[in-house]
PDB file of C-alpha atoms in Angstrom:
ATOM      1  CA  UNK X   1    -125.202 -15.234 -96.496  1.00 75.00           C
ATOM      2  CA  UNK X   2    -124.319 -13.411 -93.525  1.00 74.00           C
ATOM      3  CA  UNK X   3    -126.795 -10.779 -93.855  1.00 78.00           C
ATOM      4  CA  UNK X   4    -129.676 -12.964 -95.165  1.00 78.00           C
ATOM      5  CA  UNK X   5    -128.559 -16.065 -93.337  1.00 79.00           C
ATOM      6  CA  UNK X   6    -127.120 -15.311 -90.199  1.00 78.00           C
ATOM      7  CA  UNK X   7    -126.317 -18.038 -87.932  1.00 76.00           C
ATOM      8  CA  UNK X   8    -127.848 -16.453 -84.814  1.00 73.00           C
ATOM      9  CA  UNK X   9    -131.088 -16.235 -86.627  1.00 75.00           C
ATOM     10  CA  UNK X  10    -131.645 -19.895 -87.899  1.00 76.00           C
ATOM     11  CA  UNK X  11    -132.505 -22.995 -86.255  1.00 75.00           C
ATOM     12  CA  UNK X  12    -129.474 -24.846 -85.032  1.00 72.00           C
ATOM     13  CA  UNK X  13    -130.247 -27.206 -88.454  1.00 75.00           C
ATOM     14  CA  UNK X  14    -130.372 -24.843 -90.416  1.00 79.00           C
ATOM     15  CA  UNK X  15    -127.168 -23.686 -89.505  1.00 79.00           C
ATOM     16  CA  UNK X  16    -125.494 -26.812 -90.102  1.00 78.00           C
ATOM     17  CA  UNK X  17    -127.450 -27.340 -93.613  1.00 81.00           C
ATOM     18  CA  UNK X  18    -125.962 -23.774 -94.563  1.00 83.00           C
ATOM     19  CA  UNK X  19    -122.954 -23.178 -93.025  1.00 83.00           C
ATOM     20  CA  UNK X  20    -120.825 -26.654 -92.761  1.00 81.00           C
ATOM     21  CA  UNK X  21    -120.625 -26.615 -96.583  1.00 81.00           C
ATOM     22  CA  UNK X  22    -119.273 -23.318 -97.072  1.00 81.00           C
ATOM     23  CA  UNK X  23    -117.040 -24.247 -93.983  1.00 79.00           C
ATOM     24  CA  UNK X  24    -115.749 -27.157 -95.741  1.00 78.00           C
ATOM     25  CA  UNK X  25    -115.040 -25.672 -99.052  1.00 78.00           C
ATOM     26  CA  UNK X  26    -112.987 -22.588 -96.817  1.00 77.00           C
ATOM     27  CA  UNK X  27    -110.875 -25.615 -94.967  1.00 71.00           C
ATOM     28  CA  UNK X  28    -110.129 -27.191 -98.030  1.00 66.00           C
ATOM     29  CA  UNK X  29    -106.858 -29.682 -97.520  1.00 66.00           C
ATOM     30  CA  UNK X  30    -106.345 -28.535 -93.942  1.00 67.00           C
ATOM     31  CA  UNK X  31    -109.430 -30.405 -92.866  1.00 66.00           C
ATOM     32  CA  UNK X  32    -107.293 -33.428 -92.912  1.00 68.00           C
ATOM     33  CA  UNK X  33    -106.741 -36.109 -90.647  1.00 69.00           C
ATOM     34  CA  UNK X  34    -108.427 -36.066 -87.144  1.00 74.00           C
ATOM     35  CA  UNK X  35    -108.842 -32.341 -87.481  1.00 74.00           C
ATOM     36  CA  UNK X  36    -112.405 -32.178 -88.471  1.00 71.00           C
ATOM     37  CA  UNK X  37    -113.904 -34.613 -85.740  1.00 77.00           C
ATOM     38  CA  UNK X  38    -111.896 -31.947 -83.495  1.00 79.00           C
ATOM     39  CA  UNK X  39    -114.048 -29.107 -84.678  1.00 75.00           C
ATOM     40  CA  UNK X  40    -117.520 -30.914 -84.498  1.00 75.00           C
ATOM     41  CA  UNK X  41    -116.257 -31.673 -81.016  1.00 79.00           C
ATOM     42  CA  UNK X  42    -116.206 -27.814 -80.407  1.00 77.00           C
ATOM     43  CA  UNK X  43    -118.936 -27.169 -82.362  1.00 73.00           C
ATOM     44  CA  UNK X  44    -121.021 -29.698 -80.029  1.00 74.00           C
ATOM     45  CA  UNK X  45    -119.275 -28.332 -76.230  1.00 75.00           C
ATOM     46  CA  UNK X  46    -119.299 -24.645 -77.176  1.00 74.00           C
ATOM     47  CA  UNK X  47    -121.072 -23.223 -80.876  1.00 73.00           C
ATOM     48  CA  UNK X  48    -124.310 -25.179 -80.050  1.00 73.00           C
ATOM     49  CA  UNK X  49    -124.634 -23.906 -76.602  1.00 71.00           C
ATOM     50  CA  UNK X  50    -124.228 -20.392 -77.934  1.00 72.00           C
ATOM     51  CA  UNK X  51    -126.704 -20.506 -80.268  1.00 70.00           C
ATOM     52  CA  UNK X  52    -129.198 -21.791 -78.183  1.00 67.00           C
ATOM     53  CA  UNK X  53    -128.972 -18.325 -76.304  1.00 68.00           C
ATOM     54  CA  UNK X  54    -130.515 -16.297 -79.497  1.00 66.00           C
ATOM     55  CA  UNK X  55    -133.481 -19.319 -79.279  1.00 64.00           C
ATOM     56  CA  UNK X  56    -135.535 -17.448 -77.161  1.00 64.00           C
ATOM     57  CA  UNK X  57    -133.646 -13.843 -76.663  1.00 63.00           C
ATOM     58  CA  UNK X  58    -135.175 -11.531 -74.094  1.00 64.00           C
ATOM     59  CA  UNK X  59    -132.654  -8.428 -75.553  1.00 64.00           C
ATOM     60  CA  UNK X  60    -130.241  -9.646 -72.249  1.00 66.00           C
ATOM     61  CA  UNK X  61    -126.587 -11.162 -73.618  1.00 61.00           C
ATOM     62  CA  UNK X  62    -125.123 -13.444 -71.016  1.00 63.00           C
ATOM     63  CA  UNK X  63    -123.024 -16.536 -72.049  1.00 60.00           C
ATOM     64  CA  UNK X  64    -122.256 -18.617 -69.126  1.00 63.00           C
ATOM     65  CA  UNK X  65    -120.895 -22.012 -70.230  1.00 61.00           C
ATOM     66  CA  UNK X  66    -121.334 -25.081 -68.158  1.00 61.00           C
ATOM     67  CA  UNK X  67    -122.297 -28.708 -68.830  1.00 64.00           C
ATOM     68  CA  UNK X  68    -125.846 -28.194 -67.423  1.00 65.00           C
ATOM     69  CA  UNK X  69    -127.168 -28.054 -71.311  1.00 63.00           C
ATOM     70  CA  UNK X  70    -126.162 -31.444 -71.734  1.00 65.00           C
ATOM     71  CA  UNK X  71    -128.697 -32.342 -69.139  1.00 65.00           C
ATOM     72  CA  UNK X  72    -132.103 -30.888 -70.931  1.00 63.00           C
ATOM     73  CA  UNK X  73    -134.110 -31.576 -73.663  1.00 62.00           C
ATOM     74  CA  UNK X  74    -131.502 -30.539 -76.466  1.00 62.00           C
ATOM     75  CA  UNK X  75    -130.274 -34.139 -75.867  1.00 67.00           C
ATOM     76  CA  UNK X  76    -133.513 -36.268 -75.992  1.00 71.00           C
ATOM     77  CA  UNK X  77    -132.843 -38.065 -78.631  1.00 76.00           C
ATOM     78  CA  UNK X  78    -131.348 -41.144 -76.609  1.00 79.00           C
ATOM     79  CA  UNK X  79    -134.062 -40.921 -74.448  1.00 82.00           C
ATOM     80  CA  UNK X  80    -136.243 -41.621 -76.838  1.00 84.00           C
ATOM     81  CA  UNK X  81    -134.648 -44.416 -78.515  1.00 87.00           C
ATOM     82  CA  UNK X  82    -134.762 -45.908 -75.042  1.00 88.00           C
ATOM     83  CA  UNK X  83    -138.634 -44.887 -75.037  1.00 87.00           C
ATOM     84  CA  UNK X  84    -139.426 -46.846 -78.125  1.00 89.00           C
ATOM     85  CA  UNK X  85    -138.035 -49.807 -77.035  1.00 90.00           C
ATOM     86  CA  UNK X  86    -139.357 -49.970 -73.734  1.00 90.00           C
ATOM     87  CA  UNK X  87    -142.545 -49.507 -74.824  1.00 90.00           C
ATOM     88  CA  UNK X  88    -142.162 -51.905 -78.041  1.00 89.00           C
ATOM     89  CA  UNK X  89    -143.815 -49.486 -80.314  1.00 90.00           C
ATOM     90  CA  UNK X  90    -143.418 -50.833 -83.882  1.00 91.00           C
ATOM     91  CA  UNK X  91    -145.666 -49.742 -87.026  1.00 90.00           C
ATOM     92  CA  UNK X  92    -144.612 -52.052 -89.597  1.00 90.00           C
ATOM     93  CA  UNK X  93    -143.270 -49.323 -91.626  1.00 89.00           C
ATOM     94  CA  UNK X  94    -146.560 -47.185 -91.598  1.00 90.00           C
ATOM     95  CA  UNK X  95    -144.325 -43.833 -89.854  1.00 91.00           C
ATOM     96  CA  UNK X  96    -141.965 -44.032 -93.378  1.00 90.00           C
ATOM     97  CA  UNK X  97    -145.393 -43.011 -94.755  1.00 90.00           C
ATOM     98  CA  UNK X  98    -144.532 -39.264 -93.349  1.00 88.00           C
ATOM     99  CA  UNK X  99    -141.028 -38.746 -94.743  1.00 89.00           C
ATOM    100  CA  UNK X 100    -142.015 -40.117 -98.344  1.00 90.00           C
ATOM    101  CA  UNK X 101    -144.900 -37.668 -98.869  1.00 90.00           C
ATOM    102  CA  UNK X 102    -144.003 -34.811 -96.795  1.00 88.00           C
ATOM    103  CA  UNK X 103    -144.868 -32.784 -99.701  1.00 88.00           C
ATOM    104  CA  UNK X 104    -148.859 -33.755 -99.467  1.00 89.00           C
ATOM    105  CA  UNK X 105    -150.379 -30.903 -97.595  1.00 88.00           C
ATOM    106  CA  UNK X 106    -152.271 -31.979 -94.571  1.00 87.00           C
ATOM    107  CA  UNK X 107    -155.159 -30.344 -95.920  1.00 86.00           C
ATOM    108  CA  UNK X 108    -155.343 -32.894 -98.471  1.00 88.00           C
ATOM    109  CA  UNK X 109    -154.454 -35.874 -96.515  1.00 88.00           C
ATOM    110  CA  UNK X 110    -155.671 -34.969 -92.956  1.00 84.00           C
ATOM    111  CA  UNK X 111    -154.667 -38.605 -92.047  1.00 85.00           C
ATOM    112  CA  UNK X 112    -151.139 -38.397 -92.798  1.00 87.00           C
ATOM    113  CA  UNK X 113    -148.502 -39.715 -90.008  1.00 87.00           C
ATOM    114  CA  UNK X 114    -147.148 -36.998 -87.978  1.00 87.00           C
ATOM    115  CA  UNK X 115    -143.128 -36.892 -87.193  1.00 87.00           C
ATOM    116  CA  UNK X 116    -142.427 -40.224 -85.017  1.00 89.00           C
ATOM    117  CA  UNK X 117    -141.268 -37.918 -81.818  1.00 86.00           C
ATOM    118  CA  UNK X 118    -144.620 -36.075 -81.915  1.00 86.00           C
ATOM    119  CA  UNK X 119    -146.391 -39.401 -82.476  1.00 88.00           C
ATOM    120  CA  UNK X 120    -144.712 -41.197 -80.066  1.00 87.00           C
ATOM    121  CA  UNK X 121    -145.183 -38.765 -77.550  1.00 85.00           C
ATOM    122  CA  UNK X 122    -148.759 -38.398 -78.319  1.00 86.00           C
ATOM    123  CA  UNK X 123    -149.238 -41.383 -77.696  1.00 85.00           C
ATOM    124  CA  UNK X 124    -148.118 -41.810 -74.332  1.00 83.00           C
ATOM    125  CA  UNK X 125    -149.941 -38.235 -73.298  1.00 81.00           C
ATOM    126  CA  UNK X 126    -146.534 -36.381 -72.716  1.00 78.00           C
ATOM    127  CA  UNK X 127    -146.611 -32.828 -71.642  1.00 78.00           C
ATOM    128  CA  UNK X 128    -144.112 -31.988 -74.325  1.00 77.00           C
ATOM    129  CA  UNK X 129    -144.620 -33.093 -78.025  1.00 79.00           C
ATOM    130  CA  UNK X 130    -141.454 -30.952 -79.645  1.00 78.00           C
ATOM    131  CA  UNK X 131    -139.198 -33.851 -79.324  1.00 81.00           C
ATOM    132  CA  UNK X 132    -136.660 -35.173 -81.782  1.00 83.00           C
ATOM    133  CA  UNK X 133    -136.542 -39.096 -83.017  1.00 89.00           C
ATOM    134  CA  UNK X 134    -133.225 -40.592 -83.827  1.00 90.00           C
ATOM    135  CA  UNK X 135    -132.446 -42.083 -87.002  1.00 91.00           C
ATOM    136  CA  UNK X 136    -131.863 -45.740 -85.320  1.00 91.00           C
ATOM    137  CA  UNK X 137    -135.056 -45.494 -83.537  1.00 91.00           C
ATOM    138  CA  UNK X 138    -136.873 -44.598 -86.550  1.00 92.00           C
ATOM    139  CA  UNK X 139    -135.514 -47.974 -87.913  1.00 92.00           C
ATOM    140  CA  UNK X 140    -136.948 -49.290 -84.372  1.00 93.00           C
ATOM    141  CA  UNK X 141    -140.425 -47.423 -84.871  1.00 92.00           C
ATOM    142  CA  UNK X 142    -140.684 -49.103 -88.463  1.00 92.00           C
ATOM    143  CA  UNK X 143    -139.411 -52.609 -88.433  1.00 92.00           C
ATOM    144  CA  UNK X 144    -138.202 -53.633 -85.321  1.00 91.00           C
ATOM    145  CA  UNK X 145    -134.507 -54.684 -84.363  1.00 92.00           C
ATOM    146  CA  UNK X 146    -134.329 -55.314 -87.869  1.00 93.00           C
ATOM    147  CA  UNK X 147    -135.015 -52.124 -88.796  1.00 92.00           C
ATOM    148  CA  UNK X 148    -131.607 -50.415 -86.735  1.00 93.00           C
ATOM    149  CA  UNK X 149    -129.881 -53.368 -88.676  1.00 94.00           C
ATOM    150  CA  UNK X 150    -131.644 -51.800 -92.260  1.00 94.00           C
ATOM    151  CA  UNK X 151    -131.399 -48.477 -91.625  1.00 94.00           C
ATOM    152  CA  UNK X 152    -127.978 -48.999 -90.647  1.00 93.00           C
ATOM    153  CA  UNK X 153    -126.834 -50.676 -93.817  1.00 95.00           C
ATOM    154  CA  UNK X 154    -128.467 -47.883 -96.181  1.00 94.00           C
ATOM    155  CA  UNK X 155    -126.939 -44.908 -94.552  1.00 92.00           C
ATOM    156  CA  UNK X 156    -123.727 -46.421 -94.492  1.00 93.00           C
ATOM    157  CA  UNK X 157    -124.261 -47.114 -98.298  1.00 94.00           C
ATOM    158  CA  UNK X 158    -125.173 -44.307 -99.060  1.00 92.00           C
ATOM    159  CA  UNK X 159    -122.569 -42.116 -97.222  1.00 90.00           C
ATOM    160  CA  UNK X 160    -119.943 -44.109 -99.076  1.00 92.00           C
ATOM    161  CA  UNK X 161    -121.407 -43.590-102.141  1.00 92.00           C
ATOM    162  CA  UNK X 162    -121.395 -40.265-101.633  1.00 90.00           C
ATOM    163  CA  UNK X 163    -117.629 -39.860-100.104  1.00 87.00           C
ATOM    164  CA  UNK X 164    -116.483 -41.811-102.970  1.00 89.00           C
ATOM    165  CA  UNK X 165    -117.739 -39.541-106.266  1.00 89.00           C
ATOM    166  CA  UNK X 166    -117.171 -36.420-104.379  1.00 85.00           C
ATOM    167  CA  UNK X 167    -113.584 -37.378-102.958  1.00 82.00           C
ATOM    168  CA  UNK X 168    -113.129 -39.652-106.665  1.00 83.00           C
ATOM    169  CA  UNK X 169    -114.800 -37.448-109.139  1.00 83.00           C
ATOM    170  CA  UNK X 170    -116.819 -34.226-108.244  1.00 80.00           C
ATOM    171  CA  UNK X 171    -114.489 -32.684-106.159  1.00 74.00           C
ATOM    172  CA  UNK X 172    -112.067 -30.751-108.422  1.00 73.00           C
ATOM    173  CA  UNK X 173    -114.866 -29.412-110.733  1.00 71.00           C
ATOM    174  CA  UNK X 174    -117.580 -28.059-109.183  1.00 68.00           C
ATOM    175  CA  UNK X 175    -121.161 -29.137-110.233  1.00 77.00           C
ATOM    176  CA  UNK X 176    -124.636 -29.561-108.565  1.00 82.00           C
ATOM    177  CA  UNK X 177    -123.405 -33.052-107.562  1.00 85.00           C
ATOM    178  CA  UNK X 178    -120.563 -31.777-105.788  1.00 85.00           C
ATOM    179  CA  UNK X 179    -123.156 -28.694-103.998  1.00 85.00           C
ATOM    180  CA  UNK X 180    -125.712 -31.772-102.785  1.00 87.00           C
ATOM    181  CA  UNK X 181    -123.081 -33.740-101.140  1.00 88.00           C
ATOM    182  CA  UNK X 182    -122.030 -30.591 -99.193  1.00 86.00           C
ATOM    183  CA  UNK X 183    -125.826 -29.494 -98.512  1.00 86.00           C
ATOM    184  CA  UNK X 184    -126.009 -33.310 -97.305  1.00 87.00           C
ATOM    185  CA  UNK X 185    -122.944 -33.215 -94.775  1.00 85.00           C
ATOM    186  CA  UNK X 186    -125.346 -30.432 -92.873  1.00 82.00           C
ATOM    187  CA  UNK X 187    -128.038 -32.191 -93.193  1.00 86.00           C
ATOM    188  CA  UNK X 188    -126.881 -35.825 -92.137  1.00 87.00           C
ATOM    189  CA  UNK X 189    -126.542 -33.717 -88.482  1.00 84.00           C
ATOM    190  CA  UNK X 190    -130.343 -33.415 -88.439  1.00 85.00           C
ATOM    191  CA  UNK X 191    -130.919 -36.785 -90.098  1.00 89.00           C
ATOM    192  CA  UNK X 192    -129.654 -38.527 -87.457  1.00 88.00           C
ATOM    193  CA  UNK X 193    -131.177 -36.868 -84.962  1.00 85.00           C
ATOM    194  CA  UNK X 194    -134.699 -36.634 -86.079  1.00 77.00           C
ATOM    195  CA  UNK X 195    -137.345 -37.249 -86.749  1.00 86.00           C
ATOM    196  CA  UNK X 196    -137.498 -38.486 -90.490  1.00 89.00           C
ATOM    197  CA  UNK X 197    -140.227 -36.483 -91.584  1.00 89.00           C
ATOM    198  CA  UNK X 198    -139.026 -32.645 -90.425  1.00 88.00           C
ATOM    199  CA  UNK X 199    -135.210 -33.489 -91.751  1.00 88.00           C
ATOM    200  CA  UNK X 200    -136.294 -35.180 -94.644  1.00 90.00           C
ATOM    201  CA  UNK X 201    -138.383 -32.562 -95.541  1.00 89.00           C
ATOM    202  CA  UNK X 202    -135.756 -29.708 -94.684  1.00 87.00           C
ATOM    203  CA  UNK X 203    -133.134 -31.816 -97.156  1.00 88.00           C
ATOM    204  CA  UNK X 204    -134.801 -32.166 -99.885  1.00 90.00           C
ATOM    205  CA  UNK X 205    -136.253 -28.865 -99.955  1.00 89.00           C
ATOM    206  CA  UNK X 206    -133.021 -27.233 -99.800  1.00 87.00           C
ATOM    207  CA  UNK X 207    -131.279 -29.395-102.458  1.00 89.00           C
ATOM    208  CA  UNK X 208    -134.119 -28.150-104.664  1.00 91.00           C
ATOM    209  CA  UNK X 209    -134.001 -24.925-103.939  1.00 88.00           C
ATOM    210  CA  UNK X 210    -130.050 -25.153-104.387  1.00 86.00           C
ATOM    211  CA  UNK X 211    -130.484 -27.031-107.770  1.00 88.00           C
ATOM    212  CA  UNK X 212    -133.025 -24.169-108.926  1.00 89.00           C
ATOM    213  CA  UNK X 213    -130.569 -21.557-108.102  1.00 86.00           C
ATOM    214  CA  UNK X 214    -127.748 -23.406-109.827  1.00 84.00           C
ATOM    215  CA  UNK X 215    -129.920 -23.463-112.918  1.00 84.00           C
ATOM    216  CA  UNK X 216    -131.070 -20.289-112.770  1.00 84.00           C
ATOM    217  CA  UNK X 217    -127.631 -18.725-112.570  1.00 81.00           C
ATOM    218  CA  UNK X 218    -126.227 -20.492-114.943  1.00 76.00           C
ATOM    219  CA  UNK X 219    -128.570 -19.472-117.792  1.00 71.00           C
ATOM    220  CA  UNK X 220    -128.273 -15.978-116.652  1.00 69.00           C
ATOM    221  CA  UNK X 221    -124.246 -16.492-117.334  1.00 67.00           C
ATOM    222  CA  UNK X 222    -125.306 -18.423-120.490  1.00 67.00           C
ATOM    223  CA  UNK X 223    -127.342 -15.564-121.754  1.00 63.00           C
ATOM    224  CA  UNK X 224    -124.870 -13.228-121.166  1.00 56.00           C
TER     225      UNK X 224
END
């Protein structure tokens, strides 16, 4: 992984999706307690800014840390939940359209929503469409306030479903269930920051791709 998957050459998601597993399954039992919300912490204050030097490298290494970055655009996700709202945009679920067929090609379905950031700022005739769309204010973009209250409930559901069979069941004998629940810790990160569509369509690509591996492999070991 570190020669084909080197964290200074992904996206910062990626990195997360790839990386935070194989972390976990390293820290084992001495990821206990408050420990772990102490290394996102550092992850957040001093591993993102890092990474965001080999973004757009010009061959010149210079790390100069400062809390300027969290005063630009890597943080615009609260911005635009604020956006949404002020502006009351609401699509009555049409935007969940995106993240349930991201696997339509555009050149079959020209029509097809775009990710809510990009739509939203589209919209609105921003200079800069790149932008990210929080999970809550997806929830916004599709229902409403009672769409932050549904979106709300099913994550939490389904994150406890989740903690529960690994922690309860998968944990001790490792499976493909066990793999996806670690795949999804990364990819929660980008979840929840947006939008739907990209994440969604970066999740479930990888879980396939891991689940093809997995089945692959074993056969291999099977055959041999």
């Amino acid at each position: 992984m570190l020669i084909v998957l080197c964290p200074t050459g992904l996206s910062r998601n990626a990195v997360a999706m790839y990386w935070l597993p194989i972390f976990i399954l390293w820290g084992g039992n001495r990821l206990r307690h408050n420990i772990f919300m102490w290394i996102i912490w550092c992850g957040l204050f001093f591993i993102f800014p890092f990474l965001n030097i080999f973004r757009r490298w010009d061959g010149n290494f210079e790390f100069k840390w400062s809390m300027d970055f969290l005063d630009n655009i890597n943080f615009d996700a609260s911005q635009l939940f604020m956006a949404v709202i002020k502006y009351d945009w609401i699509t009555f679920g049409y935007q969940l359209l995106g993240p349930f067929t991201f696997f339509i090609p555009r050149s079959i379905w020209s029509s097809k929503p775009l990710g809510s950031g990009h739509q939203f700022t589209t919209l609105y005739h921003a200079s800069h469409t790149n932008v990210s769309m929080p999970y809550w204010a997806e929830g916004f973009v599709n229902f409403g306030f009672w769409g932050i209250i549904l979106f709300s409930i099913i994550l939490a559901y389904v994150c406890a479903k989740l903690d529960s069979l690994y922690w309860y069941k998968w944990k001790d004998k490792f499976n493909k269930e066990a793999g996806i629940y670690l795949i999804f810790i990364g990819s929660s990160i980008f979840i929840l920051r947006g939008d739907l569509l990209s994440s969604t369509a970066y999740c479930v690509g990888t879980i396939l791709c891991f689940i093809f591996t997995i089945s692959l492999c074993s056969k291999v070991l099977r055959k041999y």
